[in-house]
Amino acid sequence: MSALSADITNRSRCLALSGYTISYPLQAGTWYYWRVRTNNTCGPGGWSSAWKFQPNCPAAGIPTLESPSNGALSVMQPIELDWGDVAEATRYNVQVDNDIDFETKDVNDENVAVSSMTLPILLEGVSYYWRIRTNNGCQWGDWSPVWSFVAGEQTDVEIIVRDEIPESFTLKQNYPNPFNPATTIEFALPRAAYVTLEIHNILGERIETLVSRPMSAGTYSVIWDASGVPSGVYFYKIEAGPFSETRKMTLVK
């Protein structure tokens, strides 16, 4: 089909002025073609050459990164990236790389339809950088700020089957306690929430992130293998929606 095969505007009567204003909105980012011919008492003349124009595109919004938090350490794999929804977004471009200049791009997906993405398994202990941009169906927007995280181990989270959904958020005491070298931490979610479960030493320093992902309602258990840390008192902290709680445990080797 030729560019002018379907006329949007066709003024067959004479116009007194050498100009015309289109009185209805055109689609931003779409190419439109136009041409003109004159008419006198002897009839119409030939068409001018066709020119084209494109109405301005509205700027695409910049996503707000949410998780993992910037600078997060030992983020349990598989890692889920989350960012805020952008109005009018039709798709997102997600880039992840261990180079802050994004020269190699471990991940470069331009067709992410929702505001989250689960990453493939990354190299443990390596720092990764990530950024997002939005397409509004017309053009790409600017990149978000660059955030970073350190990929951690692949930690198995096992759902303990229950007949009923828990009635409240709960963080139970780990077992066994004291322990050597592994212990089980159990928690319950009455509704879906984004969950972080972290291990801190007695100085309050975070030494490992066991969970950092959205989770559905249910009861869960996580095994922490403390083979790589010295004996002592440790704290495990959960944040799940409005719920936050910290408990103490003791590693004895």
PDB file of C-alpha atoms in Angstrom:
ATOM      1  CA  MET A   1       0.000   0.000   0.000  1.00  0.00           C
ATOM      2  CA  SER A   2       1.412   3.391  -0.934  1.00  0.00           C
ATOM      3  CA  ALA A   3       1.916   6.077   1.687  1.00  0.00           C
ATOM      4  CA  LEU A   4      -1.000   8.125   0.329  1.00  0.00           C
ATOM      5  CA  SER A   5      -3.364   5.283  -0.536  1.00  0.00           C
ATOM      6  CA  ALA A   6      -5.617   6.041   2.440  1.00  0.00           C
ATOM      7  CA  ASP A   7      -6.198   9.777   2.758  1.00  0.00           C
ATOM      8  CA  ILE A   8      -6.698  11.146   6.241  1.00  0.00           C
ATOM      9  CA  THR A   9      -7.540  14.592   4.883  1.00  0.00           C
ATOM     10  CA  ASN A  10      -8.701  15.305   1.333  1.00  0.00           C
ATOM     11  CA  ARG A  11      -9.911  18.846   0.696  1.00  0.00           C
ATOM     12  CA  SER A  12     -11.302  18.832  -2.845  1.00  0.00           C
ATOM     13  CA  ARG A  13     -12.686  22.339  -2.707  1.00  0.00           C
ATOM     14  CA  CYS A  14     -10.547  25.409  -3.204  1.00  0.00           C
ATOM     15  CA  LEU A  15      -8.758  26.872  -0.217  1.00  0.00           C
ATOM     16  CA  ALA A  16      -8.359  30.599  -0.146  1.00  0.00           C
ATOM     17  CA  LEU A  17      -5.096  30.454   1.808  1.00  0.00           C
ATOM     18  CA  SER A  18      -1.827  28.693   1.155  1.00  0.00           C
ATOM     19  CA  GLY A  19      -2.024  26.753   4.390  1.00  0.00           C
ATOM     20  CA  TYR A  20      -4.209  24.314   6.293  1.00  0.00           C
ATOM     21  CA  THR A  21      -4.534  23.431   9.983  1.00  0.00           C
ATOM     22  CA  ILE A  22      -5.456  19.857  10.875  1.00  0.00           C
ATOM     23  CA  SER A  23      -8.242  20.173  13.418  1.00  0.00           C
ATOM     24  CA  TYR A  24      -8.042  16.720  15.031  1.00  0.00           C
ATOM     25  CA  PRO A  25      -5.214  14.964  16.923  1.00  0.00           C
ATOM     26  CA  LEU A  26      -2.696  12.786  15.120  1.00  0.00           C
ATOM     27  CA  GLN A  27      -0.900   9.823  16.622  1.00  0.00           C
ATOM     28  CA  ALA A  28       2.449  10.789  18.131  1.00  0.00           C
ATOM     29  CA  GLY A  29       5.437   9.038  16.613  1.00  0.00           C
ATOM     30  CA  THR A  30       3.613   8.085  13.394  1.00  0.00           C
ATOM     31  CA  TRP A  31       4.835   9.310  10.032  1.00  0.00           C
ATOM     32  CA  TYR A  32       2.278  11.256   7.977  1.00  0.00           C
ATOM     33  CA  TYR A  33       2.636  12.234   4.318  1.00  0.00           C
ATOM     34  CA  TRP A  34       1.103  15.273   2.635  1.00  0.00           C
ATOM     35  CA  ARG A  35       0.894  16.772  -0.838  1.00  0.00           C
ATOM     36  CA  VAL A  36      -0.909  19.661  -2.545  1.00  0.00           C
ATOM     37  CA  ARG A  37      -2.185  20.497  -6.005  1.00  0.00           C
ATOM     38  CA  THR A  38      -3.700  23.654  -7.422  1.00  0.00           C
ATOM     39  CA  ASN A  39      -6.985  24.130  -9.163  1.00  0.00           C
ATOM     40  CA  ASN A  40      -7.959  26.850 -11.627  1.00  0.00           C
ATOM     41  CA  THR A  41     -10.778  27.440 -14.100  1.00  0.00           C
ATOM     42  CA  CYS A  42      -9.257  24.892 -16.429  1.00  0.00           C
ATOM     43  CA  GLY A  43      -9.157  22.142 -13.822  1.00  0.00           C
ATOM     44  CA  PRO A  44      -6.703  20.633 -11.351  1.00  0.00           C
ATOM     45  CA  GLY A  45      -2.960  20.670 -11.809  1.00  0.00           C
ATOM     46  CA  GLY A  46      -0.463  17.977 -10.934  1.00  0.00           C
ATOM     47  CA  TRP A  47       0.340  16.941  -7.394  1.00  0.00           C
ATOM     48  CA  SER A  48       3.334  18.353  -5.591  1.00  0.00           C
ATOM     49  CA  SER A  49       6.027  16.030  -4.296  1.00  0.00           C
ATOM     50  CA  ALA A  50       4.955  14.231  -1.127  1.00  0.00           C
ATOM     51  CA  TRP A  51       6.542  15.423   2.106  1.00  0.00           C
ATOM     52  CA  LYS A  52       6.312  13.741   5.483  1.00  0.00           C
ATOM     53  CA  PHE A  53       6.235  14.790   9.132  1.00  0.00           C
ATOM     54  CA  GLN A  54       5.990  13.151  12.541  1.00  0.00           C
ATOM     55  CA  PRO A  55       4.130  14.644  15.525  1.00  0.00           C
ATOM     56  CA  ASN A  56       6.259  14.933  18.646  1.00  0.00           C
ATOM     57  CA  CYS A  57       6.331  11.920  20.959  1.00  0.00           C
ATOM     58  CA  PRO A  58       5.560  12.451  24.642  1.00  0.00           C
ATOM     59  CA  ALA A  59       8.555  11.754  26.839  1.00  0.00           C
ATOM     60  CA  ALA A  60       8.667   8.230  28.267  1.00  0.00           C
ATOM     61  CA  GLY A  61       8.840   8.082  32.064  1.00  0.00           C
ATOM     62  CA  ILE A  62      11.948   6.967  33.927  1.00  0.00           C
ATOM     63  CA  PRO A  63      11.451   3.851  36.096  1.00  0.00           C
ATOM     64  CA  THR A  64      12.124   3.958  39.840  1.00  0.00           C
ATOM     65  CA  LEU A  65      14.257   0.986  40.902  1.00  0.00           C
ATOM     66  CA  GLU A  66      12.996  -0.833  44.012  1.00  0.00           C
ATOM     67  CA  SER A  67      14.830  -4.095  44.690  1.00  0.00           C
ATOM     68  CA  PRO A  68      17.335  -5.488  45.288  1.00  0.00           C
ATOM     69  CA  SER A  69      18.310  -2.356  47.204  1.00  0.00           C
ATOM     70  CA  ASN A  70      21.271  -0.423  45.863  1.00  0.00           C
ATOM     71  CA  GLY A  71      24.491  -2.017  47.099  1.00  0.00           C
ATOM     72  CA  ALA A  72      22.777  -5.157  48.448  1.00  0.00           C
ATOM     73  CA  LEU A  73      25.219  -7.936  49.388  1.00  0.00           C
ATOM     74  CA  SER A  74      24.920 -11.697  48.906  1.00  0.00           C
ATOM     75  CA  VAL A  75      21.482 -11.533  47.306  1.00  0.00           C
ATOM     76  CA  MET A  76      20.022 -15.029  47.190  1.00  0.00           C
ATOM     77  CA  GLN A  77      19.569 -16.479  43.718  1.00  0.00           C
ATOM     78  CA  PRO A  78      17.524 -16.573  41.584  1.00  0.00           C
ATOM     79  CA  ILE A  79      17.345 -12.784  41.883  1.00  0.00           C
ATOM     80  CA  GLU A  80      14.196 -10.878  40.984  1.00  0.00           C
ATOM     81  CA  LEU A  81      14.516  -7.257  39.878  1.00  0.00           C
ATOM     82  CA  ASP A  82      11.582  -5.000  40.737  1.00  0.00           C
ATOM     83  CA  TRP A  83      10.839  -1.423  39.752  1.00  0.00           C
ATOM     84  CA  GLY A  84       7.865   0.931  39.879  1.00  0.00           C
ATOM     85  CA  ASP A  85       5.210   0.858  37.168  1.00  0.00           C
ATOM     86  CA  VAL A  86       5.489   3.701  34.651  1.00  0.00           C
ATOM     87  CA  ALA A  87       2.262   5.172  33.272  1.00  0.00           C
ATOM     88  CA  GLU A  88       1.806   4.616  29.531  1.00  0.00           C
ATOM     89  CA  ALA A  89       4.650   2.060  29.437  1.00  0.00           C
ATOM     90  CA  THR A  90       4.241  -0.600  26.754  1.00  0.00           C
ATOM     91  CA  ARG A  91       7.508  -2.424  27.505  1.00  0.00           C
ATOM     92  CA  TYR A  92      10.760  -2.099  29.428  1.00  0.00           C
ATOM     93  CA  ASN A  93      14.414  -2.586  28.520  1.00  0.00           C
ATOM     94  CA  VAL A  94      16.371  -4.320  31.307  1.00  0.00           C
ATOM     95  CA  GLN A  95      20.168  -4.374  31.276  1.00  0.00           C
ATOM     96  CA  VAL A  96      22.407  -6.203  33.764  1.00  0.00           C
ATOM     97  CA  ASP A  97      26.189  -6.384  33.567  1.00  0.00           C
ATOM     98  CA  ASN A  98      29.232  -6.867  35.780  1.00  0.00           C
ATOM     99  CA  ASP A  99      30.697  -3.807  34.033  1.00  0.00           C
ATOM    100  CA  ILE A 100      29.255  -0.443  35.061  1.00  0.00           C
ATOM    101  CA  ASP A 101      29.641   0.742  31.450  1.00  0.00           C
ATOM    102  CA  PHE A 102      27.345  -2.092  30.243  1.00  0.00           C
ATOM    103  CA  GLU A 103      29.716  -3.047  27.436  1.00  0.00           C
ATOM    104  CA  THR A 104      29.055  -6.803  27.487  1.00  0.00           C
ATOM    105  CA  LYS A 105      25.502  -6.953  28.956  1.00  0.00           C
ATOM    106  CA  ASP A 106      24.879 -10.257  30.732  1.00  0.00           C
ATOM    107  CA  VAL A 107      21.179  -9.418  30.316  1.00  0.00           C
ATOM    108  CA  ASN A 108      19.679  -7.093  27.683  1.00  0.00           C
ATOM    109  CA  ASP A 109      15.945  -7.692  27.254  1.00  0.00           C
ATOM    110  CA  GLU A 110      13.961  -5.016  25.399  1.00  0.00           C
ATOM    111  CA  ASN A 111      10.568  -6.716  25.648  1.00  0.00           C
ATOM    112  CA  VAL A 112       9.795  -6.985  29.349  1.00  0.00           C
ATOM    113  CA  ALA A 113       6.050  -6.415  29.697  1.00  0.00           C
ATOM    114  CA  VAL A 114       5.770  -6.082  33.496  1.00  0.00           C
ATOM    115  CA  SER A 115       7.709  -4.218  36.190  1.00  0.00           C
ATOM    116  CA  SER A 116       9.726  -7.207  37.395  1.00  0.00           C
ATOM    117  CA  MET A 117      12.149  -9.749  35.974  1.00  0.00           C
ATOM    118  CA  THR A 118      13.774 -12.912  37.340  1.00  0.00           C
ATOM    119  CA  LEU A 119      17.426 -13.130  36.344  1.00  0.00           C
ATOM    120  CA  PRO A 120      19.303 -16.220  35.217  1.00  0.00           C
ATOM    121  CA  ILE A 121      21.788 -17.635  37.729  1.00  0.00           C
ATOM    122  CA  LEU A 122      24.745 -15.252  38.030  1.00  0.00           C
ATOM    123  CA  LEU A 123      28.306 -15.732  39.285  1.00  0.00           C
ATOM    124  CA  GLU A 124      28.335 -15.899  43.070  1.00  0.00           C
ATOM    125  CA  GLY A 125      30.240 -13.100  44.808  1.00  0.00           C
ATOM    126  CA  VAL A 126      30.365 -10.885  41.706  1.00  0.00           C
ATOM    127  CA  SER A 127      29.059  -7.303  41.674  1.00  0.00           C
ATOM    128  CA  TYR A 128      26.418  -6.604  39.043  1.00  0.00           C
ATOM    129  CA  TYR A 129      24.931  -3.338  37.810  1.00  0.00           C
ATOM    130  CA  TRP A 130      21.405  -2.876  36.477  1.00  0.00           C
ATOM    131  CA  ARG A 131      19.278  -0.192  34.878  1.00  0.00           C
ATOM    132  CA  ILE A 132      15.849   0.087  33.235  1.00  0.00           C
ATOM    133  CA  ARG A 133      14.283   2.297  30.571  1.00  0.00           C
ATOM    134  CA  THR A 134      10.708   2.596  29.330  1.00  0.00           C
ATOM    135  CA  ASN A 135       9.125   2.505  25.888  1.00  0.00           C
ATOM    136  CA  ASN A 136       5.758   4.271  25.638  1.00  0.00           C
ATOM    137  CA  GLY A 137       4.889   2.887  22.207  1.00  0.00           C
ATOM    138  CA  CYS A 138       6.497   5.878  20.556  1.00  0.00           C
ATOM    139  CA  GLN A 139      10.083   6.071  21.782  1.00  0.00           C
ATOM    140  CA  TRP A 140      12.529   4.960  24.478  1.00  0.00           C
ATOM    141  CA  GLY A 141      12.938   7.160  27.536  1.00  0.00           C
ATOM    142  CA  ASP A 142      16.099   7.906  29.484  1.00  0.00           C
ATOM    143  CA  TRP A 143      17.789   5.233  31.571  1.00  0.00           C
ATOM    144  CA  SER A 144      17.085   4.946  35.269  1.00  0.00           C
ATOM    145  CA  PRO A 145      19.950   5.509  37.709  1.00  0.00           C
ATOM    146  CA  VAL A 146      22.337   2.539  37.856  1.00  0.00           C
ATOM    147  CA  TRP A 147      22.047   0.318  40.940  1.00  0.00           C
ATOM    148  CA  SER A 148      24.308  -2.539  42.005  1.00  0.00           C
ATOM    149  CA  PHE A 149      24.135  -5.770  43.991  1.00  0.00           C
ATOM    150  CA  VAL A 150      26.403  -8.709  44.781  1.00  0.00           C
ATOM    151  CA  ALA A 151      25.035 -12.082  43.684  1.00  0.00           C
ATOM    152  CA  GLY A 152      24.873 -14.651  46.473  1.00  0.00           C
ATOM    153  CA  GLU A 153      24.324 -18.373  46.708  1.00  0.00           C
ATOM    154  CA  GLN A 154      21.403 -20.345  45.402  1.00  0.00           C
ATOM    155  CA  THR A 155      19.400 -20.932  48.571  1.00  0.00           C
ATOM    156  CA  ASP A 156      16.578 -23.428  48.578  1.00  0.00           C
ATOM    157  CA  VAL A 157      13.346 -22.158  50.121  1.00  0.00           C
ATOM    158  CA  GLU A 158      11.021 -25.048  50.846  1.00  0.00           C
ATOM    159  CA  ILE A 159       7.285 -24.536  51.245  1.00  0.00           C
ATOM    160  CA  ILE A 160       5.956 -26.568  54.147  1.00  0.00           C
ATOM    161  CA  VAL A 161       2.520 -27.784  53.114  1.00  0.00           C
ATOM    162  CA  ARG A 162      -0.294 -26.529  55.337  1.00  0.00           C
ATOM    163  CA  ASP A 163      -4.038 -27.043  54.976  1.00  0.00           C
ATOM    164  CA  GLU A 164      -4.781 -23.412  55.795  1.00  0.00           C
ATOM    165  CA  ILE A 165      -3.250 -20.031  55.102  1.00  0.00           C
ATOM    166  CA  PRO A 166      -1.548 -18.622  58.244  1.00  0.00           C
ATOM    167  CA  GLU A 167      -3.611 -16.074  60.145  1.00  0.00           C
ATOM    168  CA  SER A 168      -0.723 -13.710  60.855  1.00  0.00           C
ATOM    169  CA  PHE A 169       2.868 -12.886  60.002  1.00  0.00           C
ATOM    170  CA  THR A 170       5.220 -15.006  62.099  1.00  0.00           C
ATOM    171  CA  LEU A 171       8.961 -15.480  62.494  1.00  0.00           C
ATOM    172  CA  LYS A 172       9.723 -18.571  64.565  1.00  0.00           C
ATOM    173  CA  GLN A 173      12.799 -19.378  66.602  1.00  0.00           C
ATOM    174  CA  ASN A 174      15.380 -21.207  64.541  1.00  0.00           C
ATOM    175  CA  TYR A 175      16.062 -24.878  65.194  1.00  0.00           C
ATOM    176  CA  PRO A 176      18.309 -26.341  66.344  1.00  0.00           C
ATOM    177  CA  ASN A 177      19.649 -23.538  68.527  1.00  0.00           C
ATOM    178  CA  PRO A 178      22.521 -23.514  69.373  1.00  0.00           C
ATOM    179  CA  PHE A 179      23.553 -25.077  66.073  1.00  0.00           C
ATOM    180  CA  ASN A 180      26.545 -26.271  64.061  1.00  0.00           C
ATOM    181  CA  PRO A 181      26.852 -25.641  61.168  1.00  0.00           C
ATOM    182  CA  ALA A 182      23.288 -25.388  59.782  1.00  0.00           C
ATOM    183  CA  THR A 183      19.960 -24.280  61.201  1.00  0.00           C
ATOM    184  CA  THR A 184      16.402 -23.893  59.933  1.00  0.00           C
ATOM    185  CA  ILE A 185      14.469 -20.616  60.022  1.00  0.00           C
ATOM    186  CA  GLU A 186      10.707 -20.791  59.577  1.00  0.00           C
ATOM    187  CA  PHE A 187       8.294 -17.945  58.847  1.00  0.00           C
ATOM    188  CA  ALA A 188       4.640 -17.552  57.872  1.00  0.00           C
ATOM    189  CA  LEU A 189       2.871 -15.117  55.545  1.00  0.00           C
ATOM    190  CA  PRO A 190      -0.911 -14.597  55.739  1.00  0.00           C
ATOM    191  CA  ARG A 191      -0.826 -12.840  52.376  1.00  0.00           C
ATOM    192  CA  ALA A 192       1.553 -12.221  49.502  1.00  0.00           C
ATOM    193  CA  ALA A 193       4.438  -9.896  50.317  1.00  0.00           C
ATOM    194  CA  TYR A 194       7.943  -8.982  49.280  1.00  0.00           C
ATOM    195  CA  VAL A 195      10.176 -10.784  51.782  1.00  0.00           C
ATOM    196  CA  THR A 196      13.741 -10.097  52.861  1.00  0.00           C
ATOM    197  CA  LEU A 197      15.437 -12.375  55.376  1.00  0.00           C
ATOM    198  CA  GLU A 198      18.918 -11.311  56.439  1.00  0.00           C
ATOM    199  CA  ILE A 199      21.629 -12.526  58.803  1.00  0.00           C
ATOM    200  CA  HIS A 200      23.490  -9.955  60.922  1.00  0.00           C
ATOM    201  CA  ASN A 201      26.444 -10.331  63.284  1.00  0.00           C
ATOM    202  CA  ILE A 202      26.571  -8.949  66.817  1.00  0.00           C
ATOM    203  CA  LEU A 203      27.865  -5.622  65.449  1.00  0.00           C
ATOM    204  CA  GLY A 204      24.736  -5.239  63.347  1.00  0.00           C
ATOM    205  CA  GLU A 205      26.599  -5.863  60.104  1.00  0.00           C
ATOM    206  CA  ARG A 206      24.672  -7.765  57.426  1.00  0.00           C
ATOM    207  CA  ILE A 207      26.624 -10.853  56.467  1.00  0.00           C
ATOM    208  CA  GLU A 208      24.142 -12.684  54.254  1.00  0.00           C
ATOM    209  CA  THR A 209      20.761 -12.253  52.569  1.00  0.00           C
ATOM    210  CA  LEU A 210      18.819 -15.521  52.553  1.00  0.00           C
ATOM    211  CA  VAL A 211      15.624 -14.291  50.899  1.00  0.00           C
ATOM    212  CA  SER A 212      14.893 -11.263  48.730  1.00  0.00           C
ATOM    213  CA  ARG A 213      11.867 -11.909  46.547  1.00  0.00           C
ATOM    214  CA  PRO A 214       8.067 -11.683  46.319  1.00  0.00           C
ATOM    215  CA  MET A 215       6.398 -14.663  48.003  1.00  0.00           C
ATOM    216  CA  SER A 216       2.805 -15.867  48.163  1.00  0.00           C
ATOM    217  CA  ALA A 217       0.905 -16.639  51.357  1.00  0.00           C
ATOM    218  CA  GLY A 218       2.114 -19.777  53.115  1.00  0.00           C
ATOM    219  CA  THR A 219       4.608 -21.186  55.601  1.00  0.00           C
ATOM    220  CA  TYR A 220       8.244 -21.375  54.578  1.00  0.00           C
ATOM    221  CA  SER A 221      11.515 -22.697  55.937  1.00  0.00           C
ATOM    222  CA  VAL A 222      15.038 -21.665  54.985  1.00  0.00           C
ATOM    223  CA  ILE A 223      18.223 -23.513  55.888  1.00  0.00           C
ATOM    224  CA  TRP A 224      21.216 -21.343  56.729  1.00  0.00           C
ATOM    225  CA  ASP A 225      24.605 -23.036  56.392  1.00  0.00           C
ATOM    226  CA  ALA A 226      27.020 -21.117  58.618  1.00  0.00           C
ATOM    227  CA  SER A 227      30.104 -23.144  57.717  1.00  0.00           C
ATOM    228  CA  GLY A 228      31.915 -20.033  56.527  1.00  0.00           C
ATOM    229  CA  VAL A 229      31.463 -17.868  59.628  1.00  0.00           C
ATOM    230  CA  PRO A 230      32.965 -18.124  63.140  1.00  0.00           C
ATOM    231  CA  SER A 231      31.180 -19.159  66.319  1.00  0.00           C
ATOM    232  CA  GLY A 232      29.145 -16.470  68.007  1.00  0.00           C
ATOM    233  CA  VAL A 233      25.779 -14.805  68.390  1.00  0.00           C
ATOM    234  CA  TYR A 234      23.906 -13.907  65.209  1.00  0.00           C
ATOM    235  CA  PHE A 235      20.588 -12.253  64.452  1.00  0.00           C
ATOM    236  CA  TYR A 236      18.125 -13.021  61.692  1.00  0.00           C
ATOM    237  CA  LYS A 237      15.702 -10.320  60.578  1.00  0.00           C
ATOM    238  CA  ILE A 238      12.626 -10.574  58.387  1.00  0.00           C
ATOM    239  CA  GLU A 239      10.754  -7.791  56.611  1.00  0.00           C
ATOM    240  CA  ALA A 240       7.522  -8.748  54.846  1.00  0.00           C
ATOM    241  CA  GLY A 241       5.103  -5.967  53.950  1.00  0.00           C
ATOM    242  CA  PRO A 242       4.233  -4.229  57.247  1.00  0.00           C
ATOM    243  CA  PHE A 243       5.856  -6.981  59.330  1.00  0.00           C
ATOM    244  CA  SER A 244       9.372  -6.779  60.740  1.00  0.00           C
ATOM    245  CA  GLU A 245      10.957  -8.941  63.440  1.00  0.00           C
ATOM    246  CA  THR A 246      14.436  -9.944  64.612  1.00  0.00           C
ATOM    247  CA  ARG A 247      15.495 -13.042  66.564  1.00  0.00           C
ATOM    248  CA  LYS A 248      18.788 -14.214  68.058  1.00  0.00           C
ATOM    249  CA  MET A 249      20.618 -17.501  67.476  1.00  0.00           C
ATOM    250  CA  THR A 250      23.935 -18.988  68.556  1.00  0.00           C
ATOM    251  CA  LEU A 251      26.495 -20.797  66.425  1.00  0.00           C
ATOM    252  CA  VAL A 252      28.789 -23.115  68.420  1.00  0.00           C
ATOM    253  CA  LYS A 253      31.617 -24.894  66.606  1.00  0.00           C
TER     254      LYS A 253
END
